[in-house]
XYZ file of C-alpha atoms in Angstrom:
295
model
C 0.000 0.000 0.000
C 2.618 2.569 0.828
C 4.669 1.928 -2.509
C 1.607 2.395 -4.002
C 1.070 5.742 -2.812
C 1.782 9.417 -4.724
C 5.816 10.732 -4.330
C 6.030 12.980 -1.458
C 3.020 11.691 0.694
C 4.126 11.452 4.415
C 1.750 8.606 5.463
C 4.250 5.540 4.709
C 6.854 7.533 6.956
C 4.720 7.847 9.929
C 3.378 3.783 9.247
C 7.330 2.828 9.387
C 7.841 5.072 12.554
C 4.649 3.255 14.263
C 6.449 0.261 15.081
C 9.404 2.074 17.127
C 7.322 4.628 19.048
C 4.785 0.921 20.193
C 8.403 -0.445 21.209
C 8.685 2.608 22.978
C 5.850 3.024 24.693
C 5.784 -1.321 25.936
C 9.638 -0.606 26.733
C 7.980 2.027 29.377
C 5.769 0.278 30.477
C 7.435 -2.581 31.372
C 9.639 -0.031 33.261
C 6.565 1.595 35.251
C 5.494 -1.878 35.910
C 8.314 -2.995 37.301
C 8.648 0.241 39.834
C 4.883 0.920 40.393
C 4.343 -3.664 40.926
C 0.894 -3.747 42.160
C -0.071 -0.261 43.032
C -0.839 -0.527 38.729
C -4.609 -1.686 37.708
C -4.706 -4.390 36.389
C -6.121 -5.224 32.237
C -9.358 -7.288 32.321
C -8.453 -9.400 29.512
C -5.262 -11.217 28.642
C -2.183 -10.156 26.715
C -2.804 -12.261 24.312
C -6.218 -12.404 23.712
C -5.771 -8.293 23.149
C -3.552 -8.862 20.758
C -5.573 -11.494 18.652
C -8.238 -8.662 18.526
C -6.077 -5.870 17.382
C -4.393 -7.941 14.725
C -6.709 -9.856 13.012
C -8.723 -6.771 11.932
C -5.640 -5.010 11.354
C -4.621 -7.801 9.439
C -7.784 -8.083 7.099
C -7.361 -4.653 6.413
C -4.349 -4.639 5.391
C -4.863 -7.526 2.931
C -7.970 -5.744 1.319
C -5.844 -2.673 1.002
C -2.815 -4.343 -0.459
C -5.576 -6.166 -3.223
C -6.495 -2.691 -4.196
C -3.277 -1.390 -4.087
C -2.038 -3.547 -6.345
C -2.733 -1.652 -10.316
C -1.247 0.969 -8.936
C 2.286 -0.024 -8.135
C 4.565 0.637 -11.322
C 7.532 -0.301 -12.438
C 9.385 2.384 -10.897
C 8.463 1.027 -7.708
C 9.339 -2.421 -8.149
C 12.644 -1.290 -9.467
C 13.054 0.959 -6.263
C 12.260 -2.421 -3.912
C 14.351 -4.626 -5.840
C 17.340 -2.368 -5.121
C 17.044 -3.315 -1.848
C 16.075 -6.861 -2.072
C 19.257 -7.357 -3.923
C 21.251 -5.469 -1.999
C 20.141 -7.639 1.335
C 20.615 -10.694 -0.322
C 24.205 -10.013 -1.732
C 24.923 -8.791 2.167
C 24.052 -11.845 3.303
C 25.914 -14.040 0.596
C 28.895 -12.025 0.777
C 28.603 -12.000 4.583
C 29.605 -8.122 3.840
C 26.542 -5.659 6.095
C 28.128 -2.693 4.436
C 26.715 -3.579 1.323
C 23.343 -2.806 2.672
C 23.941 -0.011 4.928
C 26.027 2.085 2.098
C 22.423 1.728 0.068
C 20.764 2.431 2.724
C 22.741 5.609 3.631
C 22.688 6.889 0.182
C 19.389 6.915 -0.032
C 19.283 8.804 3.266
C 21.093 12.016 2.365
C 19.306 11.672 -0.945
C 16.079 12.089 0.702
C 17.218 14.838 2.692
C 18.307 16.836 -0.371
C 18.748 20.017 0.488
C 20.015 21.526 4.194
C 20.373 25.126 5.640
C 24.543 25.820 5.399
C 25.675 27.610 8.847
C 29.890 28.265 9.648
C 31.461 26.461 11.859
C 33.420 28.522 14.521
C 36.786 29.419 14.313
C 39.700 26.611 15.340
C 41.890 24.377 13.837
C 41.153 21.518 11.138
C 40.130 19.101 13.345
C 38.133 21.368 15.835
C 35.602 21.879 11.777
C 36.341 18.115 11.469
C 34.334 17.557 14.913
C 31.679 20.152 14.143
C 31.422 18.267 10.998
C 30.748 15.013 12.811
C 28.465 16.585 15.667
C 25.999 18.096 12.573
C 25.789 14.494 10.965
C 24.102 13.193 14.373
C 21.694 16.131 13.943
C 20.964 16.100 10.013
C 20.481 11.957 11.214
C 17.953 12.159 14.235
C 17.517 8.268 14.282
C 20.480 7.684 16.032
C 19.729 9.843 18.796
C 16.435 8.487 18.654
C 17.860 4.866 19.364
C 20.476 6.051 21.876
C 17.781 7.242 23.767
C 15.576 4.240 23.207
C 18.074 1.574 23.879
C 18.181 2.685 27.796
C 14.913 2.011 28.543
C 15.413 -1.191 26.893
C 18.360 -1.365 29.537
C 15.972 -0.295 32.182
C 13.510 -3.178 31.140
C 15.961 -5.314 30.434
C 16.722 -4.817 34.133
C 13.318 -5.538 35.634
C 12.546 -8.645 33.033
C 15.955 -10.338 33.659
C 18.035 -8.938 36.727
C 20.936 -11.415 36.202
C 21.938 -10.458 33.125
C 21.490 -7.215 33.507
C 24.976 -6.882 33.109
C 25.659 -8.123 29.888
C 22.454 -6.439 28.734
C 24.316 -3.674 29.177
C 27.794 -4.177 27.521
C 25.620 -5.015 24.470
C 23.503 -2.468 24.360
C 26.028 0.204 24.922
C 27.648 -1.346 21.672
C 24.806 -0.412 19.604
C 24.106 3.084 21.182
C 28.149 3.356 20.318
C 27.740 2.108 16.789
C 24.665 4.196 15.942
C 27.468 7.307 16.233
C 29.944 6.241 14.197
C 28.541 7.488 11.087
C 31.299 9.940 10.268
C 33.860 7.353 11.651
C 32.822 4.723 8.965
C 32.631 7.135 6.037
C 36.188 8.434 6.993
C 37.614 4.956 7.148
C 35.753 3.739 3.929
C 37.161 6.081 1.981
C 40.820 6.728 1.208
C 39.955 9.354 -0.914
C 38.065 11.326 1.393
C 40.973 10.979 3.820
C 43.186 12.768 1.002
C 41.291 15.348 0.495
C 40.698 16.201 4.497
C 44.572 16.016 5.004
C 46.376 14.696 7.377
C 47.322 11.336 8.574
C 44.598 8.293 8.689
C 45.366 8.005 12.645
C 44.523 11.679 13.339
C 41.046 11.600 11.348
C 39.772 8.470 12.747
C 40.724 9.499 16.087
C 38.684 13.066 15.502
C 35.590 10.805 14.453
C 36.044 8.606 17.678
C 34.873 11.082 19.761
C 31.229 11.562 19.443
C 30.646 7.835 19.594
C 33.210 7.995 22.971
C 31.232 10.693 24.498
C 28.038 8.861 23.701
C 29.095 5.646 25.314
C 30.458 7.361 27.729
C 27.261 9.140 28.654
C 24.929 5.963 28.046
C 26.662 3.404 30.307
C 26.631 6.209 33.647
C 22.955 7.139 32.614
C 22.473 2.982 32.784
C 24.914 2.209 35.917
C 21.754 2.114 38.099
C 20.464 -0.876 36.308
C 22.985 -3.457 37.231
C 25.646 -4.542 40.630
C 28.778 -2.331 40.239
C 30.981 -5.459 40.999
C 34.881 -3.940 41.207
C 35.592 -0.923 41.441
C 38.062 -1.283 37.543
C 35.300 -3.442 35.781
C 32.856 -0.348 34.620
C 35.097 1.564 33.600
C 37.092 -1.024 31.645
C 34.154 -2.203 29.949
C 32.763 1.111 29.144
C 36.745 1.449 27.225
C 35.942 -2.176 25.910
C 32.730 -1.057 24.326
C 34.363 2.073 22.786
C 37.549 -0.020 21.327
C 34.420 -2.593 20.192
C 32.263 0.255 18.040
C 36.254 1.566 17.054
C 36.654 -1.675 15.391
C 33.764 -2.186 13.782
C 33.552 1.223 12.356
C 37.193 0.721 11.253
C 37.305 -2.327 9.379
C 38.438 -2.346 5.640
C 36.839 -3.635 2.776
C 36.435 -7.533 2.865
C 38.818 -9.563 0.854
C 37.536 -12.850 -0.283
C 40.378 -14.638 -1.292
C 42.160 -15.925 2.635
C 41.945 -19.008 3.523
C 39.150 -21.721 4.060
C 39.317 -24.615 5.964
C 37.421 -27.987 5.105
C 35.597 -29.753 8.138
C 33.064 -32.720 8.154
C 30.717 -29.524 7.709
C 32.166 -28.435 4.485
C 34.400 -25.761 4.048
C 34.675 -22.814 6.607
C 36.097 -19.570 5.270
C 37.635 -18.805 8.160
C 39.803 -15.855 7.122
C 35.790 -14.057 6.047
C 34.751 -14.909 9.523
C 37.573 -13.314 10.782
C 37.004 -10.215 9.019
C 33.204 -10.175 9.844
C 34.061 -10.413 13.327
C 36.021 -7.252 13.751
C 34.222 -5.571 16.502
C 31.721 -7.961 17.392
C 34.707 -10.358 18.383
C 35.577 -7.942 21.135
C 32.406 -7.574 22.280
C 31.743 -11.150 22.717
C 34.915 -11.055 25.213
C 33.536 -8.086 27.124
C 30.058 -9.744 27.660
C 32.098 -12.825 29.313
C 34.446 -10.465 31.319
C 31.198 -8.980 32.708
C 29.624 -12.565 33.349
C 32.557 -14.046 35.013
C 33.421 -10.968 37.422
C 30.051 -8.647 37.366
């Protein structure tokens, strides 16, 4: 129904945004309920059965919609969805998620189009480099919005499963961390960007390592309530690990596909891909076991 609709109609925006703000709104609730306990009334029917009722008409709707829809998608369209569809299933192939998000990106700052130029105040190169990357988070308000969201899914997280609140945390601090490294992963993408900003490689991707540092910096003490503060070293070590983590991952280089595979009774493993896919995430997986061993 929405690719069916007339070029600039806002409609299909708002439908995509509906399922974030009702993951908003049960992430808070969950909170309330788990600080309120009883003092909250109780619903007369079931979870479930409310959902059953919500859905099925929503989904017969739907359906009818679609049917109706359907002379009125063009090629265009189906051109503009395929783009995508083969872009997801060559970043799944090719075990390569940059694939996807460089589309996806693209198409971002297409959309946007045209923005309102303002100077950046007086400094040195990298003092306009960091202005630069602090005007990317706000010309990109989703990753602020899931910053934000991702600690009350901490918070819930929290009240749903108390022991592993902990590595709730690590992780979700690594995608609060990775949702600001925007500027970090076109810098590092892109050798000739990095020529024509000057200076060495070192110095730019430290510049672009700061928002997502302040950010995880400011999300894990906003979240510290929500879990046991264990040793006095461990926070603050993971909060570093987390940084180094979203570093990584925002750092890696283009995959090469020709290292080496190994061949197992399961076939063969390309090992050498999995060890480039895992830049980052590797880490990360070693934090969340630091934190369940000593936290």
């Amino acid at each position: 129904v929405a690719q069916s609709s007339r070029a600039g109609r806002r409609w299909p925006t708002v439908a995509g945004a509906v399922p974030m703000v009702a993951a908003a709104v049960i992430t808070a609730l969950v909170v309330l309920a788990g600080r309120f306990g009883d003092g909250l009334p109780r619903p007369a029917a079931t979870p479930t059965l409310a959902l059953v009722a919500v859905a099925v008409p929503l989904a017969v709707l739907g359906t009818i919609l679609a049917v109706r829809a359907l002379p009125r998608v063009d090629r265009a369209t189906l051109t503009t969805g395929a783009q995508f569809a083969n872009a997801a299933a060559t970043a799944t192939i090719l075990l390569d998620p940059s694939l996807l998000a460089s589309l996806v990106e693209s198409r971002r700052w297409r959309r946007i189009g045209r923005v309102r130029s303002r100077r950046f105040l007086p400094g040195p190169g990298w003092w306009a480099l960091l202005q630069a990357d602090v005007r990317r988070l706000r010309r990109h308000p989703s990753a602020g919005l899931v910053w934000a969201t991702l600690l009350g899914v901490q918070y819930a997280a929290a009240l749903a499963l108390p022991g592993l609140a902990g590595a709730a945390q690590v992780v979700f601090a690594y995608l609060a961390a990775d949702r600001l490294t925007g500027g970090l992963r076109a810098v590092s993408r892109s050798p000739g960007l990095r020529r024509a900003l000057g200076g060495s490689d070192a110095l730019l991707r430290g510049i672009h390592v700061v928002v997502p540092a302040v950010g995880a910096g400011m999300w894990w003490l906003l979240t510290v309530p929500t879990v046991d503060p264990g040793p006095a070293w461990l926070a603050p070590t993971l909060a570093l690990g987390v940084v180094a983590a979203a570093f990584r991952a925002g750092t890696r280089p283009p995959i090469d596909y020709g290292g080496a595979t190994v061949n197992t009774p399961f076939g063969m493993v390309p090992v050498d891909l999995l060890r480039q896919g895992s830049r980052g995430p590797a880490l990360l997986a070693v934090l969340v076991l630091v934190q369940l061993f000593l936290g």
